[in-house]
């Protein structure tokens, strides 16, 4: 389990607001959905409008791609995320042909190349991240814990979940314990220890959207487990 996780598979990331999905898209495998998608695409094309469903796992990179596509070609973002249906695919099929006819057969590839160039220069959109990555965050958190609070039995590991706000400068702006369990809810030492460790946490790399640093929030679970301390601070598995 990752120490901190933002579950976004079927929701849209903050910073990439997309329209609500059409109500008729609930039956994803209905054969009539393809006809609905093509009909919607033809209506948009007759109205002189280009649109596209950017489907797949939402991420800062996919959101940046959609924004570049919209800015360069004037293509409306119709929706997206993990929800994939015949309706969306059939809509995109007609729209892709129209977009390539208007802007060239490599229209999609050019946006991808532009995005690659931006990320190569560290100018791409990104979520906030702890400097050094997950392993560095694990190391910091566990090596700063009060060892007397660490449990040896995996079945009863006290834990707290802390909601942290990472400011636009990468510093910890705010933290709040939002959940406690396995005994931590009855012992203030655990929440206090978690708050103490996080209060001295080094700066993160802040969230970047369209070249602008933004604040963001993360839920950080902290498990008071001896084996985790051994693994991350002593390089042993015991």
mmCIF file of C-alpha atoms in Angstrom:
data_model
loop_
_atom_site.group_PDB
_atom_site.id
_atom_site.type_symbol
_atom_site.label_atom_id
_atom_site.label_comp_id
_atom_site.label_asym_id
_atom_site.label_seq_id
_atom_site.Cartn_x
_atom_site.Cartn_y
_atom_site.Cartn_z
ATOM 1 C CA UNK A 1 0.000 0.000 0.000
ATOM 2 C CA UNK A 2 1.319 3.424 -0.897
ATOM 3 C CA UNK A 3 1.837 5.737 2.035
ATOM 4 C CA UNK A 4 -0.141 8.487 0.448
ATOM 5 C CA UNK A 5 -2.661 7.979 -2.303
ATOM 6 C CA UNK A 6 -4.992 10.151 -4.282
ATOM 7 C CA UNK A 7 -7.707 7.946 -5.757
ATOM 8 C CA UNK A 8 -8.786 9.467 -9.026
ATOM 9 C CA UNK A 9 -9.613 6.565 -11.341
ATOM 10 C CA UNK A 10 -13.181 7.534 -12.071
ATOM 11 C CA UNK A 11 -13.222 11.127 -10.949
ATOM 12 C CA UNK A 12 -11.507 14.176 -12.391
ATOM 13 C CA UNK A 13 -8.443 15.715 -10.858
ATOM 14 C CA UNK A 14 -8.805 19.118 -9.252
ATOM 15 C CA UNK A 15 -7.672 21.643 -11.812
ATOM 16 C CA UNK A 16 -9.189 19.730 -14.725
ATOM 17 C CA UNK A 17 -12.951 20.315 -14.436
ATOM 18 C CA UNK A 18 -14.845 18.531 -17.197
ATOM 19 C CA UNK A 19 -18.560 18.560 -18.026
ATOM 20 C CA UNK A 20 -20.954 16.040 -16.519
ATOM 21 C CA UNK A 21 -21.237 12.894 -18.608
ATOM 22 C CA UNK A 22 -24.462 12.531 -20.630
ATOM 23 C CA UNK A 23 -27.221 10.635 -18.853
ATOM 24 C CA UNK A 24 -27.636 8.182 -21.746
ATOM 25 C CA UNK A 25 -24.066 6.947 -21.233
ATOM 26 C CA UNK A 26 -24.902 4.761 -18.232
ATOM 27 C CA UNK A 27 -25.445 1.592 -20.289
ATOM 28 C CA UNK A 28 -21.894 1.375 -21.584
ATOM 29 C CA UNK A 29 -22.321 -1.727 -23.756
ATOM 30 C CA UNK A 30 -25.659 -0.860 -25.328
ATOM 31 C CA UNK A 31 -25.229 -1.141 -29.124
ATOM 32 C CA UNK A 32 -27.397 1.940 -29.550
ATOM 33 C CA UNK A 33 -24.731 4.007 -27.823
ATOM 34 C CA UNK A 34 -22.542 4.043 -30.923
ATOM 35 C CA UNK A 35 -25.373 5.532 -32.935
ATOM 36 C CA UNK A 36 -25.903 8.121 -30.205
ATOM 37 C CA UNK A 37 -22.240 9.067 -30.283
ATOM 38 C CA UNK A 38 -22.134 9.428 -34.059
ATOM 39 C CA UNK A 39 -25.344 11.429 -34.050
ATOM 40 C CA UNK A 40 -23.910 13.808 -31.442
ATOM 41 C CA UNK A 41 -20.695 14.176 -33.436
ATOM 42 C CA UNK A 42 -22.580 14.956 -36.666
ATOM 43 C CA UNK A 43 -24.693 17.560 -34.879
ATOM 44 C CA UNK A 44 -21.585 19.240 -33.473
ATOM 45 C CA UNK A 45 -19.879 19.187 -36.869
ATOM 46 C CA UNK A 46 -22.920 20.710 -38.560
ATOM 47 C CA UNK A 47 -22.784 23.463 -35.947
ATOM 48 C CA UNK A 48 -19.110 24.022 -36.741
ATOM 49 C CA UNK A 49 -17.961 22.678 -33.375
ATOM 50 C CA UNK A 50 -15.139 20.237 -32.721
ATOM 51 C CA UNK A 51 -15.161 18.138 -29.555
ATOM 52 C CA UNK A 52 -13.344 15.168 -28.095
ATOM 53 C CA UNK A 53 -13.608 12.757 -25.144
ATOM 54 C CA UNK A 54 -10.184 12.373 -23.528
ATOM 55 C CA UNK A 55 -10.581 8.951 -21.970
ATOM 56 C CA UNK A 56 -8.155 7.148 -19.709
ATOM 57 C CA UNK A 57 -6.735 7.495 -16.213
ATOM 58 C CA UNK A 58 -6.872 11.199 -15.271
ATOM 59 C CA UNK A 59 -3.485 12.687 -14.425
ATOM 60 C CA UNK A 60 -1.714 16.046 -14.647
ATOM 61 C CA UNK A 61 -0.151 14.897 -17.931
ATOM 62 C CA UNK A 62 -3.451 13.864 -19.526
ATOM 63 C CA UNK A 63 -5.054 17.099 -18.337
ATOM 64 C CA UNK A 64 -2.177 19.100 -19.824
ATOM 65 C CA UNK A 65 -2.569 17.229 -23.122
ATOM 66 C CA UNK A 66 -6.293 18.061 -23.248
ATOM 67 C CA UNK A 67 -5.599 21.723 -22.494
ATOM 68 C CA UNK A 68 -2.943 21.995 -25.234
ATOM 69 C CA UNK A 69 -5.324 20.327 -27.666
ATOM 70 C CA UNK A 70 -8.067 22.781 -26.779
ATOM 71 C CA UNK A 71 -5.774 25.817 -27.018
ATOM 72 C CA UNK A 72 -4.164 24.843 -30.327
ATOM 73 C CA UNK A 73 -7.157 23.491 -32.233
ATOM 74 C CA UNK A 74 -10.169 24.982 -30.437
ATOM 75 C CA UNK A 75 -11.485 21.497 -29.652
ATOM 76 C CA UNK A 76 -13.976 21.377 -26.777
ATOM 77 C CA UNK A 77 -13.288 18.860 -24.015
ATOM 78 C CA UNK A 78 -16.490 16.823 -23.881
ATOM 79 C CA UNK A 79 -15.554 14.654 -20.931
ATOM 80 C CA UNK A 80 -13.119 11.952 -19.950
ATOM 81 C CA UNK A 81 -11.766 9.787 -17.167
ATOM 82 C CA UNK A 82 -11.806 6.006 -16.784
ATOM 83 C CA UNK A 83 -15.396 5.692 -17.956
ATOM 84 C CA UNK A 84 -15.212 4.409 -21.547
ATOM 85 C CA UNK A 85 -18.234 3.623 -23.696
ATOM 86 C CA UNK A 86 -19.076 2.920 -27.297
ATOM 87 C CA UNK A 87 -20.852 6.249 -27.414
ATOM 88 C CA UNK A 88 -17.685 8.185 -26.607
ATOM 89 C CA UNK A 89 -15.526 6.044 -28.870
ATOM 90 C CA UNK A 90 -17.892 6.423 -31.817
ATOM 91 C CA UNK A 91 -18.143 10.172 -31.208
ATOM 92 C CA UNK A 92 -14.348 10.384 -31.186
ATOM 93 C CA UNK A 93 -14.061 8.281 -34.337
ATOM 94 C CA UNK A 94 -15.906 10.883 -36.426
ATOM 95 C CA UNK A 95 -14.296 13.808 -34.639
ATOM 96 C CA UNK A 96 -10.787 12.392 -35.051
ATOM 97 C CA UNK A 97 -11.322 12.186 -38.817
ATOM 98 C CA UNK A 98 -12.605 15.769 -38.904
ATOM 99 C CA UNK A 99 -9.732 17.063 -36.762
ATOM 100 C CA UNK A 100 -7.102 15.291 -38.886
ATOM 101 C CA UNK A 101 -8.733 16.551 -42.071
ATOM 102 C CA UNK A 102 -8.621 20.135 -40.802
ATOM 103 C CA UNK A 103 -5.273 20.187 -39.014
ATOM 104 C CA UNK A 104 -3.327 17.351 -40.620
ATOM 105 C CA UNK A 105 -3.041 13.608 -40.151
ATOM 106 C CA UNK A 106 -0.433 14.109 -37.408
ATOM 107 C CA UNK A 107 -2.541 16.571 -35.385
ATOM 108 C CA UNK A 108 -2.662 14.309 -32.335
ATOM 109 C CA UNK A 109 1.003 13.330 -32.580
ATOM 110 C CA UNK A 110 2.115 16.978 -32.729
ATOM 111 C CA UNK A 111 0.383 17.698 -29.428
ATOM 112 C CA UNK A 112 2.086 14.675 -27.896
ATOM 113 C CA UNK A 113 5.474 15.893 -29.115
ATOM 114 C CA UNK A 114 4.822 19.374 -27.748
ATOM 115 C CA UNK A 115 3.870 17.874 -24.402
ATOM 116 C CA UNK A 116 7.017 15.726 -24.325
ATOM 117 C CA UNK A 117 9.109 18.839 -24.958
ATOM 118 C CA UNK A 118 7.448 20.712 -22.103
ATOM 119 C CA UNK A 119 8.031 17.865 -19.657
ATOM 120 C CA UNK A 120 11.643 17.542 -20.814
ATOM 121 C CA UNK A 121 12.072 21.182 -19.734
ATOM 122 C CA UNK A 122 10.212 20.501 -16.448
ATOM 123 C CA UNK A 123 7.357 22.750 -17.588
ATOM 124 C CA UNK A 124 4.584 20.147 -17.613
ATOM 125 C CA UNK A 125 1.659 20.057 -15.207
ATOM 126 C CA UNK A 126 2.279 17.938 -12.119
ATOM 127 C CA UNK A 127 0.796 17.028 -8.766
ATOM 128 C CA UNK A 128 2.585 17.954 -5.570
ATOM 129 C CA UNK A 129 5.264 15.425 -4.624
ATOM 130 C CA UNK A 130 7.691 14.876 -1.794
ATOM 131 C CA UNK A 131 11.224 15.648 -2.953
ATOM 132 C CA UNK A 132 12.990 12.344 -3.456
ATOM 133 C CA UNK A 133 9.792 10.413 -4.092
ATOM 134 C CA UNK A 134 7.823 7.901 -2.066
ATOM 135 C CA UNK A 135 10.858 6.158 -0.606
ATOM 136 C CA UNK A 136 12.172 9.450 0.772
ATOM 137 C CA UNK A 137 8.793 10.224 2.338
ATOM 138 C CA UNK A 138 8.613 6.759 3.923
ATOM 139 C CA UNK A 139 12.120 7.211 5.253
ATOM 140 C CA UNK A 140 11.409 10.625 6.726
ATOM 141 C CA UNK A 141 8.116 9.691 8.392
ATOM 142 C CA UNK A 142 9.173 6.405 9.947
ATOM 143 C CA UNK A 143 12.622 7.506 11.041
ATOM 144 C CA UNK A 144 11.120 10.457 12.920
ATOM 145 C CA UNK A 145 8.511 8.405 14.784
ATOM 146 C CA UNK A 146 8.537 7.779 18.523
ATOM 147 C CA UNK A 147 9.682 4.168 18.619
ATOM 148 C CA UNK A 148 7.830 3.370 21.828
ATOM 149 C CA UNK A 149 4.558 3.797 19.903
ATOM 150 C CA UNK A 150 5.437 1.232 17.212
ATOM 151 C CA UNK A 151 3.416 -1.989 17.289
ATOM 152 C CA UNK A 152 4.980 -5.396 16.641
ATOM 153 C CA UNK A 153 1.713 -7.198 15.805
ATOM 154 C CA UNK A 154 0.554 -6.472 12.269
ATOM 155 C CA UNK A 155 -3.059 -7.313 13.087
ATOM 156 C CA UNK A 156 -3.363 -4.424 15.545
ATOM 157 C CA UNK A 157 -1.339 -1.603 14.067
ATOM 158 C CA UNK A 158 -2.469 1.790 15.346
ATOM 159 C CA UNK A 159 -2.839 4.329 12.567
ATOM 160 C CA UNK A 160 -3.862 7.888 11.914
ATOM 161 C CA UNK A 161 -4.784 9.580 8.653
ATOM 162 C CA UNK A 162 -3.738 13.201 8.359
ATOM 163 C CA UNK A 163 -5.125 15.595 5.768
ATOM 164 C CA UNK A 164 -2.293 17.948 4.812
ATOM 165 C CA UNK A 165 -2.386 21.080 2.702
ATOM 166 C CA UNK A 166 0.773 21.673 0.698
ATOM 167 C CA UNK A 167 1.098 25.359 -0.079
ATOM 168 C CA UNK A 168 2.064 26.869 -3.418
ATOM 169 C CA UNK A 169 5.624 27.209 -2.111
ATOM 170 C CA UNK A 170 5.771 23.500 -1.217
ATOM 171 C CA UNK A 171 5.599 24.027 2.538
ATOM 172 C CA UNK A 172 3.078 22.426 4.894
ATOM 173 C CA UNK A 173 0.305 25.004 5.221
ATOM 174 C CA UNK A 174 -2.105 23.007 7.376
ATOM 175 C CA UNK A 175 -2.635 19.511 8.786
ATOM 176 C CA UNK A 176 -5.618 17.860 10.411
ATOM 177 C CA UNK A 177 -6.121 14.328 11.733
ATOM 178 C CA UNK A 178 -9.210 13.009 9.952
ATOM 179 C CA UNK A 179 -9.194 9.354 11.022
ATOM 180 C CA UNK A 180 -7.739 7.113 13.729
ATOM 181 C CA UNK A 181 -7.976 3.376 14.298
ATOM 182 C CA UNK A 182 -6.751 0.216 16.033
ATOM 183 C CA UNK A 183 -6.362 1.956 19.363
ATOM 184 C CA UNK A 184 -5.043 5.290 18.136
ATOM 185 C CA UNK A 185 -8.487 6.801 18.563
ATOM 186 C CA UNK A 186 -8.237 6.228 22.314
ATOM 187 C CA UNK A 187 -4.688 7.489 22.786
ATOM 188 C CA UNK A 188 -3.754 11.086 21.977
ATOM 189 C CA UNK A 189 -0.082 10.155 21.707
ATOM 190 C CA UNK A 190 -0.559 8.815 18.177
ATOM 191 C CA UNK A 191 -2.210 11.890 16.680
ATOM 192 C CA UNK A 192 0.246 14.128 18.504
ATOM 193 C CA UNK A 193 3.197 12.114 17.196
ATOM 194 C CA UNK A 194 1.868 12.301 13.649
ATOM 195 C CA UNK A 195 1.348 16.061 13.877
ATOM 196 C CA UNK A 196 4.831 16.499 15.341
ATOM 197 C CA UNK A 197 6.504 14.561 12.520
ATOM 198 C CA UNK A 198 4.556 16.389 9.822
ATOM 199 C CA UNK A 199 5.166 19.825 11.341
ATOM 200 C CA UNK A 200 8.900 19.514 10.619
ATOM 201 C CA UNK A 201 8.472 17.842 7.223
ATOM 202 C CA UNK A 202 10.716 19.262 4.462
ATOM 203 C CA UNK A 203 9.154 21.166 1.589
ATOM 204 C CA UNK A 204 7.461 19.325 -1.262
ATOM 205 C CA UNK A 205 7.518 20.188 -4.922
ATOM 206 C CA UNK A 206 4.214 22.067 -5.254
ATOM 207 C CA UNK A 207 1.416 21.294 -7.633
ATOM 208 C CA UNK A 208 1.922 23.012 -11.015
ATOM 209 C CA UNK A 209 -0.944 23.711 -13.431
ATOM 210 C CA UNK A 210 -0.369 25.771 -16.564
ATOM 211 C CA UNK A 211 2.933 27.044 -15.186
ATOM 212 C CA UNK A 212 1.376 28.256 -11.922
ATOM 213 C CA UNK A 213 2.169 26.809 -8.488
ATOM 214 C CA UNK A 214 -0.990 25.906 -6.557
ATOM 215 C CA UNK A 215 -1.835 24.541 -3.137
ATOM 216 C CA UNK A 216 -3.157 20.982 -2.893
ATOM 217 C CA UNK A 217 -4.366 18.492 -0.312
ATOM 218 C CA UNK A 218 -3.288 14.938 0.451
ATOM 219 C CA UNK A 219 -4.434 12.259 2.876
ATOM 220 C CA UNK A 220 -1.362 10.708 4.496
ATOM 221 C CA UNK A 221 -1.928 7.463 6.453
ATOM 222 C CA UNK A 222 0.700 6.857 9.127
ATOM 223 C CA UNK A 223 0.962 3.296 10.500
ATOM 224 C CA UNK A 224 2.757 2.862 13.806
ATOM 225 C CA UNK A 225 4.422 -0.433 12.869
ATOM 226 C CA UNK A 226 7.826 -1.694 14.001
ATOM 227 C CA UNK A 227 8.432 -3.643 10.791
ATOM 228 C CA UNK A 228 7.932 -0.473 8.732
ATOM 229 C CA UNK A 229 10.509 1.337 10.852
ATOM 230 C CA UNK A 230 12.950 -1.535 10.409
ATOM 231 C CA UNK A 231 12.438 -1.624 6.653
ATOM 232 C CA UNK A 232 12.796 2.076 6.001
ATOM 233 C CA UNK A 233 15.274 3.107 8.664
ATOM 234 C CA UNK A 234 17.349 -0.025 9.342
ATOM 235 C CA UNK A 235 17.100 -1.657 5.888
ATOM 236 C CA UNK A 236 15.825 -4.914 7.392
ATOM 237 C CA UNK A 237 12.555 -6.801 6.977
ATOM 238 C CA UNK A 238 12.106 -7.807 10.613
#
